[in-house]
Short mmCIF file of C-alpha atoms and ligand atoms in Angstrom, two decimals:
data_model
loop_
_atom_site.label_atom_id
_atom_site.label_comp_id
_atom_site.label_asym_id
_atom_site.label_seq_id
_atom_site.Cartn_x
_atom_site.Cartn_y
_atom_site.Cartn_z
CA MET G 1 58.72 91.63 123.51
CA ALA G 2 56.75 88.58 124.51
CA ASN G 3 56.90 88.07 128.26
CA THR G 4 57.19 91.19 130.45
CA VAL G 5 57.52 91.63 134.12
CA VAL G 6 56.24 94.94 135.63
CA VAL G 7 57.68 95.37 139.12
CA GLY G 8 57.63 98.08 141.80
CA ALA G 9 60.97 99.73 142.16
CA GLN G 10 60.23 101.58 145.35
CA TRP G 11 58.09 100.84 148.52
CA GLY G 12 54.90 100.09 146.61
CA ASP G 13 52.28 102.45 145.26
CA GLU G 14 54.25 103.33 142.23
CA ALA G 15 51.22 103.36 140.01
CA LYS G 16 51.89 99.94 138.59
CA GLY G 17 48.07 99.46 138.00
CA LYS G 18 48.17 102.13 135.39
CA ILE G 19 51.14 100.70 133.53
CA ILE G 20 49.61 97.09 133.54
CA ASP G 21 46.50 98.63 132.13
CA CYS G 22 48.39 100.35 129.36
CA LEU G 23 50.52 97.42 128.44
CA ALA G 24 47.80 94.71 128.75
CA HIS G 25 45.98 95.48 125.45
CA ASP G 26 48.43 93.46 123.31
CA LYS G 27 49.11 90.77 125.83
CA ASP G 28 47.27 87.36 126.07
CA LEU G 29 47.70 86.85 129.65
CA VAL G 30 48.13 89.12 132.80
CA VAL G 31 49.40 87.16 135.79
CA ARG G 32 49.51 88.46 139.34
CA TRP G 33 52.24 86.66 141.19
CA GLY G 34 52.15 87.61 144.78
CA GLY G 35 50.85 89.65 147.73
CA GLY G 36 47.17 89.92 148.61
CA SER G 37 44.62 92.55 149.26
CA ASN G 38 47.45 94.65 150.96
CA ALA G 39 47.82 95.84 147.16
CA GLY G 40 45.72 98.73 146.00
CA HIS G 41 46.00 99.28 142.24
CA THR G 42 44.00 102.30 140.90
CA VAL G 43 43.26 102.30 137.23
CA CYS G 44 41.40 105.10 135.39
CA VAL G 45 39.60 104.19 132.14
CA GLY G 46 37.95 107.27 130.65
CA ASP G 47 36.09 108.90 133.57
CA GLN G 48 35.76 105.61 135.33
CA GLU G 49 38.16 104.92 138.37
CA TYR G 50 38.81 101.32 139.41
CA LYS G 51 40.51 100.25 142.69
CA LEU G 52 41.77 96.73 142.37
CA HIS G 53 43.38 94.78 145.18
CA LEU G 54 43.40 91.12 143.94
CA VAL G 55 42.04 90.86 140.51
CA PRO G 56 44.69 91.63 137.82
CA ALA G 57 44.24 95.09 136.06
CA GLY G 58 44.16 93.16 132.73
CA ILE G 59 40.42 92.49 133.54
CA LEU G 60 39.71 95.94 132.32
CA ASN G 61 41.13 94.97 128.85
CA GLY G 62 38.52 92.70 127.35
CA ASN G 63 40.19 89.74 125.77
CA THR G 64 43.23 89.19 128.12
CA LEU G 65 43.16 86.23 130.39
CA ASN G 66 43.84 87.23 133.94
CA VAL G 67 45.53 84.76 136.28
CA VAL G 68 45.84 85.03 140.06
CA ALA G 69 48.83 82.68 140.57
CA ASP G 70 50.07 80.32 143.20
CA GLY G 71 51.95 82.94 145.25
CA VAL G 72 49.00 85.12 145.87
CA VAL G 73 47.22 84.95 149.23
CA ILE G 74 43.36 85.35 148.78
CA ASP G 75 40.98 86.81 151.05
CA PRO G 76 37.76 85.06 149.77
CA ALA G 77 35.48 87.71 150.98
CA GLY G 78 37.60 90.47 149.39
CA ILE G 79 37.97 88.98 145.93
CA VAL G 80 34.17 88.16 145.98
CA GLU G 81 33.35 91.73 146.61
CA GLU G 82 35.82 92.96 143.99
CA LEU G 83 34.38 90.69 141.35
CA THR G 84 30.84 91.57 142.23
CA SER G 85 31.56 95.28 142.11
CA LEU G 86 33.40 94.94 138.78
CA LYS G 87 30.44 92.92 137.40
CA ALA G 88 28.02 95.48 138.67
CA ARG G 89 29.85 98.22 136.67
CA GLY G 90 29.67 96.13 133.39
CA VAL G 91 33.14 94.64 133.45
CA SER G 92 33.15 91.03 132.31
CA CYS G 93 35.08 88.78 134.78
CA THR G 94 34.79 85.48 132.86
CA ASN G 95 38.40 85.86 131.80
CA LEU G 96 39.80 85.12 135.26
CA LYS G 97 41.46 81.97 136.60
CA ILE G 98 42.50 81.59 140.23
CA SER G 99 45.27 79.05 141.22
CA GLY G 100 44.10 76.08 143.22
CA ASN G 101 47.44 76.38 145.02
CA ALA G 102 47.01 79.99 146.17
CA HIS G 103 46.51 80.19 149.94
CA VAL G 104 43.46 81.43 151.50
CA ILE G 105 43.33 84.25 154.10
CA LEU G 106 40.83 83.29 156.87
CA PRO G 107 39.61 85.32 159.96
CA TYR G 108 42.35 84.25 162.23
CA HIS G 109 44.93 85.58 159.83
CA ARG G 110 43.56 89.10 160.00
CA LEU G 111 43.13 88.74 163.81
CA PHE G 112 46.72 87.64 164.32
CA ASP G 113 48.04 90.44 162.10
CA GLN G 114 46.11 93.08 164.07
CA LEU G 115 46.86 91.54 167.50
CA GLU G 116 50.54 91.17 166.72
CA GLU G 117 50.88 94.73 165.53
CA LYS G 118 49.39 95.88 168.77
CA ARG G 119 51.72 93.61 170.85
CA LYS G 120 54.65 95.11 168.97
CA GLY G 121 53.56 98.59 170.14
CA GLU G 122 56.12 101.22 169.07
CA LYS G 123 57.98 98.54 166.95
CA ALA G 124 54.90 97.82 164.81
CA ILE G 125 55.46 97.34 161.12
CA GLY G 126 52.42 99.43 160.14
CA THR G 127 50.89 96.56 158.12
CA THR G 128 47.77 96.76 156.23
CA GLY G 129 46.10 94.53 158.78
CA ARG G 130 44.86 92.29 155.95
CA GLY G 131 46.20 89.10 157.41
CA ILE G 132 49.09 88.85 154.77
CA GLY G 133 52.04 87.95 157.13
CA PRO G 134 50.07 85.32 159.11
CA ALA G 135 48.89 83.67 155.86
CA TYR G 136 52.30 83.45 154.45
CA GLN G 137 53.56 82.16 157.81
CA ASP G 138 50.97 79.33 157.58
CA LYS G 139 51.99 78.57 154.15
CA ALA G 140 55.66 78.26 155.15
CA ALA G 141 54.59 76.23 158.22
CA ARG G 142 52.66 73.91 156.05
CA ILE G 143 49.39 74.45 157.75
CA GLY G 144 47.66 76.78 155.36
CA ILE G 145 44.55 76.02 153.36
CA ARG G 146 44.77 76.36 149.61
CA MET G 147 42.14 77.47 147.31
CA ARG G 148 41.25 74.09 145.83
CA ASP G 149 40.71 72.62 149.35
CA PHE G 150 38.79 75.77 150.52
CA CYS G 151 36.35 75.22 147.62
CA ASP G 152 35.75 71.51 148.53
CA PRO G 153 32.98 71.25 151.09
CA LYS G 154 34.29 67.90 152.34
CA ILE G 155 37.81 69.00 152.87
CA PHE G 156 37.58 72.53 154.13
CA PRO G 157 35.65 71.95 157.42
CA VAL G 158 37.95 69.21 158.42
CA ARG G 159 41.15 71.13 157.72
CA LEU G 160 39.80 74.17 159.37
CA ALA G 161 38.91 72.30 162.60
CA GLN G 162 42.38 70.89 162.79
CA ILE G 163 44.03 74.26 162.29
CA LEU G 164 41.62 76.20 164.67
CA ASP G 165 42.61 73.90 167.54
CA ILE G 166 46.25 75.28 167.30
CA LYS G 167 45.12 78.92 166.56
CA ASN G 168 42.61 79.00 169.33
CA GLU G 169 45.24 77.97 171.73
CA ILE G 170 47.38 80.94 170.77
CA LEU G 171 44.49 83.31 170.80
CA VAL G 172 43.34 82.42 174.13
CA LYS G 173 46.63 81.74 176.04
CA LEU G 174 48.85 84.46 174.38
CA TYR G 175 46.54 87.23 173.33
CA GLY G 176 43.76 86.65 175.97
CA VAL G 177 40.93 86.77 173.29
CA GLU G 178 37.91 84.74 172.55
CA PRO G 179 38.42 81.51 170.45
CA LEU G 180 37.05 81.31 166.99
CA VAL G 181 34.22 78.78 166.18
CA ALA G 182 34.98 76.56 163.11
CA ASP G 183 31.28 76.03 162.23
CA GLN G 184 30.66 79.75 162.09
CA ILE G 185 33.54 80.20 159.69
CA VAL G 186 32.47 77.39 157.42
CA GLU G 187 29.02 78.75 157.42
CA GLN G 188 30.14 82.36 156.67
CA TYR G 189 32.62 81.21 154.00
CA ARG G 190 30.33 78.71 152.16
CA GLU G 191 28.90 81.25 149.73
CA PHE G 192 32.35 82.55 148.87
CA ALA G 193 33.58 78.99 148.08
CA LEU G 194 30.61 78.43 145.85
CA PHE G 195 31.16 81.80 144.10
CA LEU G 196 35.01 81.19 143.43
CA LYS G 197 34.95 77.43 142.68
CA PRO G 198 34.35 77.94 138.84
CA TYR G 199 37.49 80.16 138.69
CA VAL G 200 39.89 77.69 140.28
CA ASP G 201 42.32 75.95 138.01
CA ASP G 202 45.86 74.65 137.78
CA THR G 203 47.20 78.08 136.53
CA ALA G 204 50.86 77.16 136.35
CA LEU G 205 50.03 74.71 133.59
CA VAL G 206 47.61 77.21 131.96
CA VAL G 207 50.31 79.87 131.89
CA ALA G 208 53.17 77.45 130.85
CA ARG G 209 51.02 76.01 127.95
CA ALA G 210 50.03 79.42 126.68
CA ALA G 211 53.56 80.61 126.61
CA LYS G 212 54.60 77.44 124.95
CA SER G 213 52.01 78.23 122.21
CA GLY G 214 53.56 81.57 121.61
CA LYS G 215 51.15 83.67 123.67
CA SER G 216 52.54 86.74 125.64
CA VAL G 217 52.31 87.09 129.24
CA LEU G 218 52.46 90.28 131.37
CA PHE G 219 53.34 89.83 134.95
CA GLU G 220 51.65 92.29 137.34
CA GLY G 221 53.71 93.10 140.30
CA ALA G 222 52.22 94.13 143.64
CA GLN G 223 54.02 95.97 146.50
CA GLY G 224 57.64 97.01 145.53
CA THR G 225 61.28 95.88 145.67
CA LEU G 226 61.98 97.54 149.04
CA LEU G 227 59.19 95.61 150.59
CA ASP G 228 60.55 92.17 149.42
CA ILE G 229 60.99 89.88 152.30
CA ASP G 230 64.68 89.20 151.27
CA LEU G 231 65.76 92.22 149.10
CA GLY G 232 63.76 94.81 151.07
CA THR G 233 64.23 96.87 154.24
CA TYR G 234 63.70 94.02 156.61
CA PRO G 235 61.88 93.78 159.17
CA TYR G 236 59.72 96.74 157.69
CA VAL G 237 58.60 94.57 154.62
CA THR G 238 55.80 92.52 153.51
CA SER G 239 56.01 88.64 153.59
CA SER G 240 56.21 87.84 149.88
CA HIS G 241 58.55 88.38 146.88
CA PRO G 242 57.51 91.63 145.09
CA SER G 243 60.82 91.71 143.37
CA ALA G 244 61.10 90.39 139.68
CA GLY G 245 62.33 86.96 140.62
CA GLY G 246 58.98 86.48 142.27
CA ALA G 247 57.29 86.45 138.94
CA THR G 248 58.91 83.10 138.16
CA ILE G 249 58.01 81.31 141.42
CA GLY G 250 54.66 79.52 141.27
CA THR G 251 53.43 81.10 138.01
CA GLY G 252 54.45 78.51 135.41
CA LEU G 253 57.21 80.45 133.68
CA GLY G 254 60.90 80.16 134.33
CA PRO G 255 63.53 82.82 134.30
CA THR G 256 64.70 82.02 130.79
CA GLN G 257 61.23 82.89 129.48
CA ILE G 258 61.18 86.44 130.65
CA ASP G 259 62.05 88.93 127.93
CA GLN G 260 61.98 92.30 129.73
CA ILE G 261 61.55 93.66 133.30
CA ILE G 262 60.05 97.12 133.62
CA GLY G 263 60.70 98.88 136.82
CA VAL G 264 57.92 101.31 137.82
CA ALA G 265 59.06 104.34 140.02
CA LYS G 266 57.38 107.66 140.89
CA SER G 267 59.30 110.80 140.28
CA TYR G 268 59.45 111.11 144.00
CA THR G 269 59.27 108.61 146.88
CA THR G 270 56.39 107.41 149.16
CA ARG G 271 56.20 104.85 151.86
CA VAL G 272 53.30 103.67 154.02
CA GLY G 273 53.99 102.07 157.38
CA ALA G 274 57.04 102.20 159.57
CA GLY G 275 60.86 101.95 158.65
CA ALA G 276 63.75 104.04 157.64
CA PHE G 277 63.02 106.47 154.70
CA PRO G 278 66.19 108.65 154.15
CA THR G 279 64.63 111.35 151.71
CA GLU G 280 61.43 111.76 153.68
CA LEU G 281 60.19 115.36 153.81
CA LEU G 282 58.43 116.23 157.11
CA ASP G 283 57.92 119.73 155.82
CA ASP G 284 55.61 121.70 153.60
CA THR G 285 57.35 120.30 150.49
CA GLY G 286 56.42 116.81 151.65
CA ASN G 287 52.75 117.95 152.45
CA LEU G 288 52.59 119.56 148.97
CA ILE G 289 53.61 116.33 147.17
CA ARG G 290 51.23 114.43 149.25
CA GLU G 291 48.24 116.78 148.33
CA ARG G 292 49.18 117.17 144.67
CA GLY G 293 49.88 113.43 144.20
CA ARG G 294 46.80 112.40 146.24
CA GLU G 295 49.08 110.25 148.27
CA TYR G 296 46.64 108.53 150.48
CA GLY G 297 46.46 104.78 150.61
CA THR G 298 44.17 102.94 148.21
CA THR G 299 43.87 100.01 150.58
CA THR G 300 43.91 101.69 154.09
CA GLY G 301 43.48 105.39 153.41
CA ARG G 302 46.56 106.23 155.48
CA PRO G 303 48.48 109.35 154.34
CA ARG G 304 51.69 108.23 152.60
CA ARG G 305 55.07 109.49 153.80
CA CYS G 306 56.42 111.63 151.02
CA GLY G 307 59.95 112.71 149.97
CA TRP G 308 62.27 113.36 147.04
CA LEU G 309 63.31 110.66 144.62
CA ASP G 310 65.78 108.38 146.14
CA GLY G 311 68.31 107.41 143.39
CA VAL G 312 70.31 105.33 145.57
CA ALA G 313 67.32 103.11 146.31
CA LEU G 314 66.33 103.11 142.72
CA HIS G 315 69.85 102.07 141.62
CA TYR G 316 69.67 99.24 144.03
CA ALA G 317 66.15 98.19 142.65
CA SER G 318 67.53 98.37 139.10
CA LEU G 319 70.50 96.00 139.90
CA VAL G 320 68.68 93.38 141.98
CA ASN G 321 65.80 93.12 139.54
CA GLY G 322 67.83 93.15 136.55
CA LEU G 323 65.63 96.02 135.08
CA THR G 324 65.64 96.37 131.42
CA SER G 325 63.88 99.88 131.57
CA LEU G 326 61.99 102.15 133.84
CA SER G 327 58.61 103.65 133.74
CA LEU G 328 58.71 107.02 135.51
CA MET G 329 55.32 108.00 137.10
CA HIS G 330 53.65 111.19 138.33
CA LEU G 331 55.93 113.61 136.54
CA ASP G 332 52.95 116.03 136.55
CA VAL G 333 53.00 116.09 140.38
CA LEU G 334 56.34 117.70 140.37
CA SER G 335 55.20 120.61 138.11
CA GLY G 336 55.34 123.98 139.84
CA PHE G 337 58.37 123.52 142.26
CA ASP G 338 61.09 126.16 141.74
CA GLU G 339 63.66 123.27 142.32
CA VAL G 340 63.42 119.50 142.48
CA LYS G 341 65.95 117.10 144.10
CA ILE G 342 67.23 113.64 143.47
CA CYS G 343 69.23 111.79 146.05
CA MET G 344 72.30 110.66 144.44
CA GLN G 345 74.37 109.25 147.37
CA TYR G 346 73.90 108.75 151.12
CA SER G 347 76.14 110.23 153.88
CA PHE G 348 76.80 107.31 156.25
CA ASP G 349 78.95 107.63 159.38
CA GLY G 350 80.76 110.66 157.85
CA ARG G 351 81.28 109.29 154.37
CA SER G 352 79.50 109.24 151.08
CA ILE G 353 78.16 105.81 149.95
CA GLU G 354 76.45 104.63 146.72
CA ASP G 355 75.24 101.34 147.75
CA PHE G 356 71.78 100.96 149.27
CA PRO G 357 71.94 99.43 152.76
CA SER G 358 68.77 97.20 152.88
CA ASP G 359 68.71 96.69 156.54
CA GLN G 360 66.84 99.00 158.90
CA GLU G 361 69.80 99.61 161.29
CA ARG G 362 72.27 100.99 158.66
CA LEU G 363 69.50 102.69 156.55
CA SER G 364 68.15 104.62 159.52
CA ARG G 365 71.66 106.19 159.76
CA CYS G 366 71.80 107.43 156.27
CA THR G 367 71.03 110.96 155.14
CA PRO G 368 70.57 111.99 151.57
CA ILE G 369 73.04 113.90 149.38
CA TYR G 370 71.01 115.56 146.74
CA LYS G 371 71.49 116.86 143.24
CA THR G 372 69.37 119.98 142.87
CA LEU G 373 67.75 120.57 139.48
CA GLN G 374 65.61 123.52 138.29
CA GLY G 375 62.00 122.82 138.41
CA TRP G 376 59.47 123.38 135.71
CA LYS G 377 56.31 125.59 135.92
CA ASP G 378 54.62 124.12 132.76
CA ASP G 379 51.71 121.98 132.89
CA VAL G 380 52.95 118.75 131.40
CA SER G 381 49.83 116.75 131.69
CA GLU G 382 48.86 116.98 127.96
CA ALA G 383 52.24 116.30 126.60
CA LYS G 384 52.09 113.47 123.92
CA THR G 385 55.63 112.96 123.16
CA TYR G 386 59.03 113.18 124.90
CA ASP G 387 60.10 116.00 122.67
CA GLU G 388 57.06 118.23 123.81
CA LEU G 389 58.33 118.06 127.50
CA PRO G 390 60.07 121.05 129.03
CA GLU G 391 63.92 120.95 128.87
CA ASN G 392 64.05 120.88 132.75
CA VAL G 393 61.70 117.86 132.80
CA LYS G 394 64.22 116.21 130.17
CA LYS G 395 67.22 117.00 132.48
CA PHE G 396 65.23 115.38 135.40
CA VAL G 397 64.61 112.24 133.37
CA GLU G 398 68.26 112.01 132.19
CA THR G 399 69.41 112.36 135.80
CA VAL G 400 67.02 109.50 136.80
CA GLU G 401 68.38 107.33 133.96
CA LYS G 402 72.02 107.99 135.07
CA VAL G 403 71.47 107.25 138.60
CA ALA G 404 69.29 104.12 137.96
CA GLY G 405 71.47 102.94 135.14
CA VAL G 406 68.63 101.98 132.86
CA PRO G 407 66.68 104.00 130.23
CA VAL G 408 63.30 105.57 131.05
CA THR G 409 61.01 104.31 128.27
CA ILE G 410 57.59 105.15 129.68
CA LEU G 411 56.68 108.44 131.32
CA SER G 412 53.36 109.17 132.98
CA VAL G 413 51.95 112.79 133.06
CA GLY G 414 48.45 112.00 134.50
CA ARG G 415 46.03 109.30 135.56
CA ARG G 416 44.38 108.66 132.31
CA ARG G 417 45.59 106.13 129.83
CA ASP G 418 46.29 108.71 127.14
CA GLN G 419 48.51 110.59 129.65
CA THR G 420 51.34 108.26 128.97
CA ILE G 421 54.39 108.80 126.77
CA PHE G 422 56.06 105.70 125.28
CA ARG G 423 59.73 106.40 124.36
CA PRO G 424 61.47 103.80 122.37
CA TYR G 425 64.97 103.90 123.54
CA SER G 426 67.80 101.51 123.12
CA LYS G 427 70.83 103.46 123.96
CA LYS G 428 73.02 101.64 126.61
CA ILE G 429 73.22 103.63 129.84
CA SER G 430 76.09 102.91 132.26
CA GLY G 431 74.81 104.70 135.29
CA SER G 432 75.75 104.82 138.83
CA PRO G 433 74.82 106.96 141.90
CA SER G 434 77.36 109.65 141.64
CA LEU G 435 77.21 113.39 141.83
CA SER G 436 79.38 114.10 138.76
P1 LIG A 1 50.80 98.07 146.17
O1 LIG A 1 50.56 96.82 145.46
C1 LIG A 1 52.54 100.26 149.67
C2 LIG A 1 53.34 97.79 153.22
C3 LIG A 1 52.59 98.15 154.33
C4 LIG A 1 53.55 97.87 155.51
C5 LIG A 1 54.35 96.64 154.96
C6 LIG A 1 53.81 95.29 155.56
O2 LIG A 1 49.59 98.95 146.28
O3 LIG A 1 52.04 98.85 145.74
P2 LIG A 1 51.56 93.85 155.06
O4 LIG A 1 50.12 94.23 155.12
O5 LIG A 1 51.95 93.62 153.58
O6 LIG A 1 52.02 92.82 155.91
O7 LIG A 1 52.30 95.27 155.36
O8 LIG A 1 54.13 96.64 153.54
N1 LIG A 1 52.65 97.46 151.90
C7 LIG A 1 52.51 98.38 150.96
N2 LIG A 1 52.79 99.59 150.78
N3 LIG A 1 51.93 99.65 148.58
C8 LIG A 1 51.48 98.31 148.74
O9 LIG A 1 51.09 97.55 147.69
C9 LIG A 1 51.71 97.60 149.90
N4 LIG A 1 51.46 96.39 150.44
C10 LIG A 1 52.04 96.28 151.73
O10 LIG A 1 52.07 99.37 154.45
O11 LIG A 1 54.44 98.84 155.59
MG1 LIG A 2 48.91 100.70 146.53
#
C-alpha cells in the first residue's frame, strides 16, 4: 500500500526504528511527524548500529527522501551532531529536508524542563530533560521560534531578545537562577543555523506534491500512543501527538490519504519515567526481561521498567489509532521462560474491566488479570518464516491478535534487518480483551 503510518502502540521504545528501516526500502519518502530528541531509535544495518534521535531512519536507505515535519521540535545542536556523525560514518545526508515551521529547542527550554522536574519533586514526570515540554508550551503560547526564523541572522537575534526578556524574569524570580544572555546564545547557535539552513524547506508542500504525483510515504512515529498528550496516561505523557492522527497534522497529508496504520509493540511492556504501569514486574522476571532485552534508554541510558505484555493497553492502542495491523517485536527476548503471560483484563475496584482507563488516577488502581501460556525454550532468532516458529510462539501470537483485535503481520526475532518475518495476512479478527 502507498502511504503507511508506523505508530508506537505502547509507552515508546517499541523498536519502531527497526521497522521503519525495514519498510523504507520501497518508499519514496520517510516523514517524522512529532517529538524531538526525546526519541531514541536504534537501527542495526549489518554489524553497524545507529542511534537516531531526530533524523528519520530512512536516511540509512539510500534514495529515500527524509522529512522532519512541522510537528517536530528540533534541538539544533542535537541534529547537527547527529548529521555530522552519520556523515563521518559514510551515510549520505543530502536526502533530508527540515520544515521551516518546526519549532527550535533553545537552552532555556532544556533549563525549564530540568528546573520544573526538580520543582515537582516526587511528582516529577521523569522527562528526558531535553526541553520537549517547554518547547511545545512556547509553540502553543505563540512565542516559539521556528526553524526558518532561526536560520535568518536578521530575525533570530531580535526574536530571541524579546523572548528572553520574559524567560529571564521567570528564571530569576521563580527558580532563583542566573538569567541567560541573548548574545551568547546567538553566538553559540550561529554555526548550527548556517549548517542547517540548506536543509530547510516548506516540507508540507514537498510531501503533498510527492503524494499527489503517486509517490509513497512512510510516516515514522516517535514515542508511543500511551505517551500521547490526549490519548495517553496524562499527566505522565509527552507533549505531542505520537498517536496515528499526529501523522496528518503538519505533514502535508490528510487522513484520507493514509492507506495503512501499523502499530509496533514489544512482546512485553516497558516504560521509562513515572506513571502507572499495571503489568510492571518488580522481581527477577522483570530484571531478566530488562537484561535480555537490553532495556536501557537510548536517549538517557535509564533502566526501563519492564513487565508482561499488557493486552488491555494494546487493545486500546489498536482502537484509538485505527490500526490495520501489528508488528510484534523482541519475540526472541521471551525465549527461555517456562511460561509467559499476557494481561487480558484488569481488576478494578473488585470487578473485571476490558477498557483501558487512560488517566493516572484510575489506571493506578488497576491490577492485571493474566492469561498464562506455555513458554518456548527454542532459539527463534534465525526463524525466517512464521511456519518455522515453535507452536507455543504461534499460540502467543494468536493470543496477541485476539486481544488486540488486529492481525500480526510483522514479527521481529532479533535486531538485524534479516531477523524480521513478514506474514501476509488478511483474515478479519474480531478481538477483544477477554479470558475466553
Ligand atoms: P521513542 O521514540 C520512551 C517519555 C519520558 C517521560 C515522558 C515525558 O524512543 O519511543 P518528555 O522528555 O517527552 O517530556 O518526557 O515521555 N518518553 C519516552 N519514553 N520512548 C520515547 O521515545 C520517549 N520519549 C519520551 O521517559 O516518561
Ligand atoms: Mg527510545
